[in-house]
Amino acid sequence: MHKLTTRLVRGFGTIVLEDLNVAGMLRNRSLARHIAGVGMGEPRRQTTYKTTWAGGRLVVADRWYPSSKTCSDCGAVKAKLPLRVRVYHCDECGLMLDRDLNAARNLAALVDELAGDTSTASCAGTLNTPDGNPCQTHTVWAAGTATGRPAPPGTGQRRRRKATTA
Ligand SMILES: [Zn+2]
């Protein structure tokens, strides 16, 4: 795990992670036996502090951002995409490609959205730019999804720490 996260941080100036809904995944019986005890938070923890050390940029996609269901070509969003479906096929534009590659393209596009006008971003993510100002964090929420949900763990921890020391 350390070799992987070090290689990622050294090889890329910007890394995008997805904030997975692990509690929800554990409730799915077929997924639970694969992910239980794997330590799902460790890659994120390592990537976060190593990115800070290296002066890189870490973008955390909100857990409700539909990275898999969204067409990386035309932006159409499927209502459902079962896990067993490994190839993404867009009903709107006909795009066909590997499910994970489609999701990766959408996550990469998040960086451009966050770098641009955040008020028009159509999805949610958190951008940490430790280079310069370590406390500079941009959060973009999708319309209608911000209510009733906790902030992404990274920003929440920072706020909580500030609150307890104030
Ligand atoms: Zn499409």
PDB file of C-alpha atoms and ligand atoms in Angstrom:
ATOM      1  CA  MET A   1       0.000   0.000   0.000  1.00  0.00           C
ATOM      2  CA  HIS A   2       2.806   2.419   0.877  1.00  0.00           C
ATOM      3  CA  LYS A   3       4.627   1.649  -2.370  1.00  0.00           C
ATOM      4  CA  LEU A   4       1.457   2.265  -4.361  1.00  0.00           C
ATOM      5  CA  THR A   5       0.519   5.544  -2.676  1.00  0.00           C
ATOM      6  CA  THR A   6       4.108   6.832  -2.857  1.00  0.00           C
ATOM      7  CA  ARG A   7       4.267   5.977  -6.561  1.00  0.00           C
ATOM      8  CA  LEU A   8       0.972   7.775  -7.190  1.00  0.00           C
ATOM      9  CA  VAL A   9       1.989  10.900  -5.288  1.00  0.00           C
ATOM     10  CA  ARG A  10       5.418  11.059  -6.948  1.00  0.00           C
ATOM     11  CA  GLY A  11       4.052  10.359 -10.400  1.00  0.00           C
ATOM     12  CA  PHE A  12       1.098  12.732 -10.449  1.00  0.00           C
ATOM     13  CA  GLY A  13       0.660  16.320  -9.345  1.00  0.00           C
ATOM     14  CA  THR A  14      -3.076  15.871  -8.929  1.00  0.00           C
ATOM     15  CA  ILE A  15      -4.805  12.793  -7.547  1.00  0.00           C
ATOM     16  CA  VAL A  16      -8.547  12.241  -7.456  1.00  0.00           C
ATOM     17  CA  LEU A  17     -10.023   9.875  -4.879  1.00  0.00           C
ATOM     18  CA  GLU A  18     -13.584   8.778  -4.455  1.00  0.00           C
ATOM     19  CA  ASP A  19     -15.147   8.984  -1.027  1.00  0.00           C
ATOM     20  CA  LEU A  20     -16.756   5.549  -1.026  1.00  0.00           C
ATOM     21  CA  ASN A  21     -19.796   4.759   1.068  1.00  0.00           C
ATOM     22  CA  VAL A  22     -18.132   1.867   2.909  1.00  0.00           C
ATOM     23  CA  ALA A  23     -20.913   1.491   5.480  1.00  0.00           C
ATOM     24  CA  GLY A  24     -23.409   1.133   2.665  1.00  0.00           C
ATOM     25  CA  MET A  25     -21.164  -1.332   0.827  1.00  0.00           C
ATOM     26  CA  LEU A  26     -20.899  -3.468   3.954  1.00  0.00           C
ATOM     27  CA  ARG A  27     -24.684  -3.783   4.000  1.00  0.00           C
ATOM     28  CA  ASN A  28     -24.505  -5.408   0.574  1.00  0.00           C
ATOM     29  CA  ARG A  29     -23.878  -9.083   1.376  1.00  0.00           C
ATOM     30  CA  SER A  30     -21.993  -9.894  -1.812  1.00  0.00           C
ATOM     31  CA  LEU A  31     -19.694  -6.883  -1.382  1.00  0.00           C
ATOM     32  CA  ALA A  32     -19.226  -7.169   2.370  1.00  0.00           C
ATOM     33  CA  ARG A  33     -17.117 -10.320   2.322  1.00  0.00           C
ATOM     34  CA  HIS A  34     -14.739  -8.719  -0.186  1.00  0.00           C
ATOM     35  CA  ILE A  35     -14.194  -5.433   1.592  1.00  0.00           C
ATOM     36  CA  ALA A  36     -14.553  -6.281   5.283  1.00  0.00           C
ATOM     37  CA  GLY A  37     -11.206  -6.015   7.029  1.00  0.00           C
ATOM     38  CA  VAL A  38      -9.445  -4.547   4.018  1.00  0.00           C
ATOM     39  CA  GLY A  39      -8.884  -1.174   5.665  1.00  0.00           C
ATOM     40  CA  MET A  40     -10.634   0.915   3.053  1.00  0.00           C
ATOM     41  CA  GLY A  41      -9.623   4.223   4.628  1.00  0.00           C
ATOM     42  CA  GLU A  42      -5.886   3.536   4.551  1.00  0.00           C
ATOM     43  CA  PRO A  43      -5.215   4.401   0.886  1.00  0.00           C
ATOM     44  CA  ARG A  44      -6.928   7.724   1.375  1.00  0.00           C
ATOM     45  CA  ARG A  45      -5.111   8.453   4.622  1.00  0.00           C
ATOM     46  CA  GLN A  46      -1.710   7.751   3.064  1.00  0.00           C
ATOM     47  CA  THR A  47      -2.466   9.623  -0.124  1.00  0.00           C
ATOM     48  CA  THR A  48      -3.677  12.635   1.845  1.00  0.00           C
ATOM     49  CA  TYR A  49      -0.567  13.118   3.951  1.00  0.00           C
ATOM     50  CA  LYS A  50       1.846  12.167   1.177  1.00  0.00           C
ATOM     51  CA  THR A  51       0.207  14.657  -1.182  1.00  0.00           C
ATOM     52  CA  THR A  52       0.651  17.333   1.457  1.00  0.00           C
ATOM     53  CA  TRP A  53       4.331  16.441   1.829  1.00  0.00           C
ATOM     54  CA  ALA A  54       4.911  16.458  -1.913  1.00  0.00           C
ATOM     55  CA  GLY A  55       3.022  19.707  -2.446  1.00  0.00           C
ATOM     56  CA  GLY A  56       0.579  17.986  -4.771  1.00  0.00           C
ATOM     57  CA  ARG A  57      -3.140  18.364  -5.079  1.00  0.00           C
ATOM     58  CA  LEU A  58      -5.751  15.954  -3.807  1.00  0.00           C
ATOM     59  CA  VAL A  59      -9.323  16.041  -5.027  1.00  0.00           C
ATOM     60  CA  VAL A  60     -11.896  13.966  -3.151  1.00  0.00           C
ATOM     61  CA  ALA A  61     -15.056  13.255  -5.092  1.00  0.00           C
ATOM     62  CA  ASP A  62     -18.203  13.294  -3.033  1.00  0.00           C
ATOM     63  CA  ARG A  63     -19.574   9.828  -2.281  1.00  0.00           C
ATOM     64  CA  TRP A  64     -22.808  10.589  -4.124  1.00  0.00           C
ATOM     65  CA  TYR A  65     -21.099  11.790  -7.278  1.00  0.00           C
ATOM     66  CA  PRO A  66     -22.285   9.315  -9.969  1.00  0.00           C
ATOM     67  CA  SER A  67     -18.842   8.626 -11.463  1.00  0.00           C
ATOM     68  CA  SER A  68     -19.860   5.209 -12.822  1.00  0.00           C
ATOM     69  CA  LYS A  69     -23.352   6.112 -14.011  1.00  0.00           C
ATOM     70  CA  THR A  70     -22.327   9.236 -15.914  1.00  0.00           C
ATOM     71  CA  CYS A  71     -21.287   9.071 -19.556  1.00  0.00           C
ATOM     72  CA  SER A  72     -17.792  10.544 -19.777  1.00  0.00           C
ATOM     73  CA  ASP A  73     -18.518  11.629 -23.341  1.00  0.00           C
ATOM     74  CA  CYS A  74     -21.946  13.307 -23.343  1.00  0.00           C
ATOM     75  CA  GLY A  75     -22.708  13.608 -19.611  1.00  0.00           C
ATOM     76  CA  ALA A  76     -25.908  11.556 -19.648  1.00  0.00           C
ATOM     77  CA  VAL A  77     -26.557   9.857 -16.301  1.00  0.00           C
ATOM     78  CA  LYS A  78     -28.038   6.382 -16.020  1.00  0.00           C
ATOM     79  CA  ALA A  79     -30.627   5.763 -13.322  1.00  0.00           C
ATOM     80  CA  LYS A  80     -29.080   2.388 -12.517  1.00  0.00           C
ATOM     81  CA  LEU A  81     -25.885   0.521 -13.315  1.00  0.00           C
ATOM     82  CA  PRO A  82     -25.554  -2.831 -11.512  1.00  0.00           C
ATOM     83  CA  LEU A  83     -22.026  -3.818 -10.433  1.00  0.00           C
ATOM     84  CA  ARG A  84     -22.069  -6.903 -12.649  1.00  0.00           C
ATOM     85  CA  VAL A  85     -22.245  -4.652 -15.729  1.00  0.00           C
ATOM     86  CA  ARG A  86     -18.571  -4.112 -16.480  1.00  0.00           C
ATOM     87  CA  VAL A  87     -18.898  -2.243 -19.764  1.00  0.00           C
ATOM     88  CA  TYR A  88     -20.499   1.186 -19.832  1.00  0.00           C
ATOM     89  CA  HIS A  89     -22.859   1.677 -22.745  1.00  0.00           C
ATOM     90  CA  CYS A  90     -24.427   5.100 -23.163  1.00  0.00           C
ATOM     91  CA  ASP A  91     -28.012   5.062 -24.415  1.00  0.00           C
ATOM     92  CA  GLU A  92     -27.703   8.697 -25.501  1.00  0.00           C
ATOM     93  CA  CYS A  93     -24.495   8.858 -27.536  1.00  0.00           C
ATOM     94  CA  GLY A  94     -23.598   5.195 -27.978  1.00  0.00           C
ATOM     95  CA  LEU A  95     -20.281   5.377 -26.091  1.00  0.00           C
ATOM     96  CA  MET A  96     -19.004   1.944 -25.073  1.00  0.00           C
ATOM     97  CA  LEU A  97     -16.032   1.501 -22.792  1.00  0.00           C
ATOM     98  CA  ASP A  98     -14.815  -0.211 -19.651  1.00  0.00           C
ATOM     99  CA  ARG A  99     -16.887   0.788 -16.640  1.00  0.00           C
ATOM    100  CA  ASP A 100     -13.886   1.759 -14.518  1.00  0.00           C
ATOM    101  CA  LEU A 101     -12.253   3.722 -17.316  1.00  0.00           C
ATOM    102  CA  ASN A 102     -15.491   5.662 -17.804  1.00  0.00           C
ATOM    103  CA  ALA A 103     -15.593   6.446 -14.059  1.00  0.00           C
ATOM    104  CA  ALA A 104     -11.908   7.434 -14.074  1.00  0.00           C
ATOM    105  CA  ARG A 105     -12.520   9.884 -16.919  1.00  0.00           C
ATOM    106  CA  ASN A 106     -15.376  11.473 -14.993  1.00  0.00           C
ATOM    107  CA  LEU A 107     -13.235  11.795 -11.877  1.00  0.00           C
ATOM    108  CA  ALA A 108     -10.411  13.357 -13.895  1.00  0.00           C
ATOM    109  CA  ALA A 109     -12.907  15.849 -15.346  1.00  0.00           C
ATOM    110  CA  LEU A 110     -13.786  16.890 -11.783  1.00  0.00           C
ATOM    111  CA  VAL A 111     -10.388  18.576 -11.527  1.00  0.00           C
ATOM    112  CA  ASP A 112     -11.184  20.832 -14.479  1.00  0.00           C
ATOM    113  CA  GLU A 113     -14.593  21.661 -13.043  1.00  0.00           C
ATOM    114  CA  LEU A 114     -13.115  22.570  -9.682  1.00  0.00           C
ATOM    115  CA  ALA A 115     -10.372  24.629 -11.305  1.00  0.00           C
ATOM    116  CA  GLY A 116     -12.927  26.572 -13.314  1.00  0.00           C
ATOM    117  CA  ASP A 117     -16.012  28.412 -12.205  1.00  0.00           C
ATOM    118  CA  THR A 118     -17.131  26.434  -9.160  1.00  0.00           C
ATOM    119  CA  SER A 119     -20.632  27.893  -9.261  1.00  0.00           C
ATOM    120  CA  THR A 120     -21.376  26.023 -12.476  1.00  0.00           C
ATOM    121  CA  ALA A 121     -19.853  22.702 -11.477  1.00  0.00           C
ATOM    122  CA  SER A 122     -22.375  19.936 -11.952  1.00  0.00           C
ATOM    123  CA  CYS A 123     -20.917  17.554  -9.431  1.00  0.00           C
ATOM    124  CA  ALA A 124     -19.451  17.508  -5.985  1.00  0.00           C
ATOM    125  CA  GLY A 125     -15.874  17.319  -4.865  1.00  0.00           C
ATOM    126  CA  THR A 126     -13.336  18.753  -2.469  1.00  0.00           C
ATOM    127  CA  LEU A 127     -10.108  20.262  -3.630  1.00  0.00           C
ATOM    128  CA  ASN A 128      -7.169  20.476  -1.250  1.00  0.00           C
ATOM    129  CA  THR A 129      -4.268  22.603  -2.384  1.00  0.00           C
ATOM    130  CA  PRO A 130      -1.664  22.311   0.353  1.00  0.00           C
ATOM    131  CA  ASP A 131       0.849  24.149  -1.836  1.00  0.00           C
ATOM    132  CA  GLY A 132       0.952  27.644  -0.383  1.00  0.00           C
ATOM    133  CA  ASN A 133      -1.994  27.689   1.949  1.00  0.00           C
ATOM    134  CA  PRO A 134      -2.517  24.322   3.672  1.00  0.00           C
ATOM    135  CA  CYS A 135      -5.970  25.367   4.862  1.00  0.00           C
ATOM    136  CA  GLN A 136      -7.259  26.298   1.439  1.00  0.00           C
ATOM    137  CA  THR A 137     -10.086  23.952   0.608  1.00  0.00           C
ATOM    138  CA  HIS A 138     -12.699  24.287  -2.090  1.00  0.00           C
ATOM    139  CA  THR A 139     -15.888  22.331  -1.777  1.00  0.00           C
ATOM    140  CA  VAL A 140     -18.421  22.129  -4.556  1.00  0.00           C
ATOM    141  CA  TRP A 141     -21.792  20.602  -3.967  1.00  0.00           C
ATOM    142  CA  ALA A 142     -24.288  19.369  -6.468  1.00  0.00           C
ATOM    143  CA  ALA A 143     -27.573  21.223  -6.305  1.00  0.00           C
ATOM    144  CA  GLY A 144     -29.998  19.496  -3.985  1.00  0.00           C
ATOM    145  CA  THR A 145     -27.534  17.038  -2.504  1.00  0.00           C
ATOM    146  CA  ALA A 146     -25.884  19.210   0.121  1.00  0.00           C
ATOM    147  CA  THR A 147     -28.672  19.055   2.650  1.00  0.00           C
ATOM    148  CA  GLY A 148     -28.647  16.503   5.404  1.00  0.00           C
ATOM    149  CA  ARG A 149     -25.256  15.100   4.585  1.00  0.00           C
ATOM    150  CA  PRO A 150     -22.051  15.489   6.557  1.00  0.00           C
ATOM    151  CA  ALA A 151     -19.137  17.266   4.934  1.00  0.00           C
ATOM    152  CA  PRO A 152     -16.456  15.046   3.377  1.00  0.00           C
ATOM    153  CA  PRO A 153     -14.240  13.609   6.150  1.00  0.00           C
ATOM    154  CA  GLY A 154     -11.181  15.679   5.231  1.00  0.00           C
ATOM    155  CA  THR A 155     -12.901  19.035   5.598  1.00  0.00           C
ATOM    156  CA  GLY A 156     -14.984  17.920   8.546  1.00  0.00           C
ATOM    157  CA  GLN A 157     -11.927  16.901  10.541  1.00  0.00           C
ATOM    158  CA  ARG A 158     -10.260  20.216   9.858  1.00  0.00           C
ATOM    159  CA  ARG A 159     -13.330  22.129  10.965  1.00  0.00           C
ATOM    160  CA  ARG A 160     -13.761  19.972  14.051  1.00  0.00           C
ATOM    161  CA  ARG A 161     -10.135  20.422  15.034  1.00  0.00           C
ATOM    162  CA  LYS A 162     -10.489  24.182  14.665  1.00  0.00           C
ATOM    163  CA  ALA A 163     -13.640  24.140  16.727  1.00  0.00           C
ATOM    164  CA  THR A 164     -12.043  22.244  19.611  1.00  0.00           C
ATOM    165  CA  THR A 165      -8.952  24.475  19.782  1.00  0.00           C
ATOM    166  CA  ALA A 166     -10.886  27.743  19.506  1.00  0.00           C
TER     167      ALA A 166
HETATM  168 ZN    ZN B   1     -23.070   9.441 -23.783  1.00  0.00          ZN
END
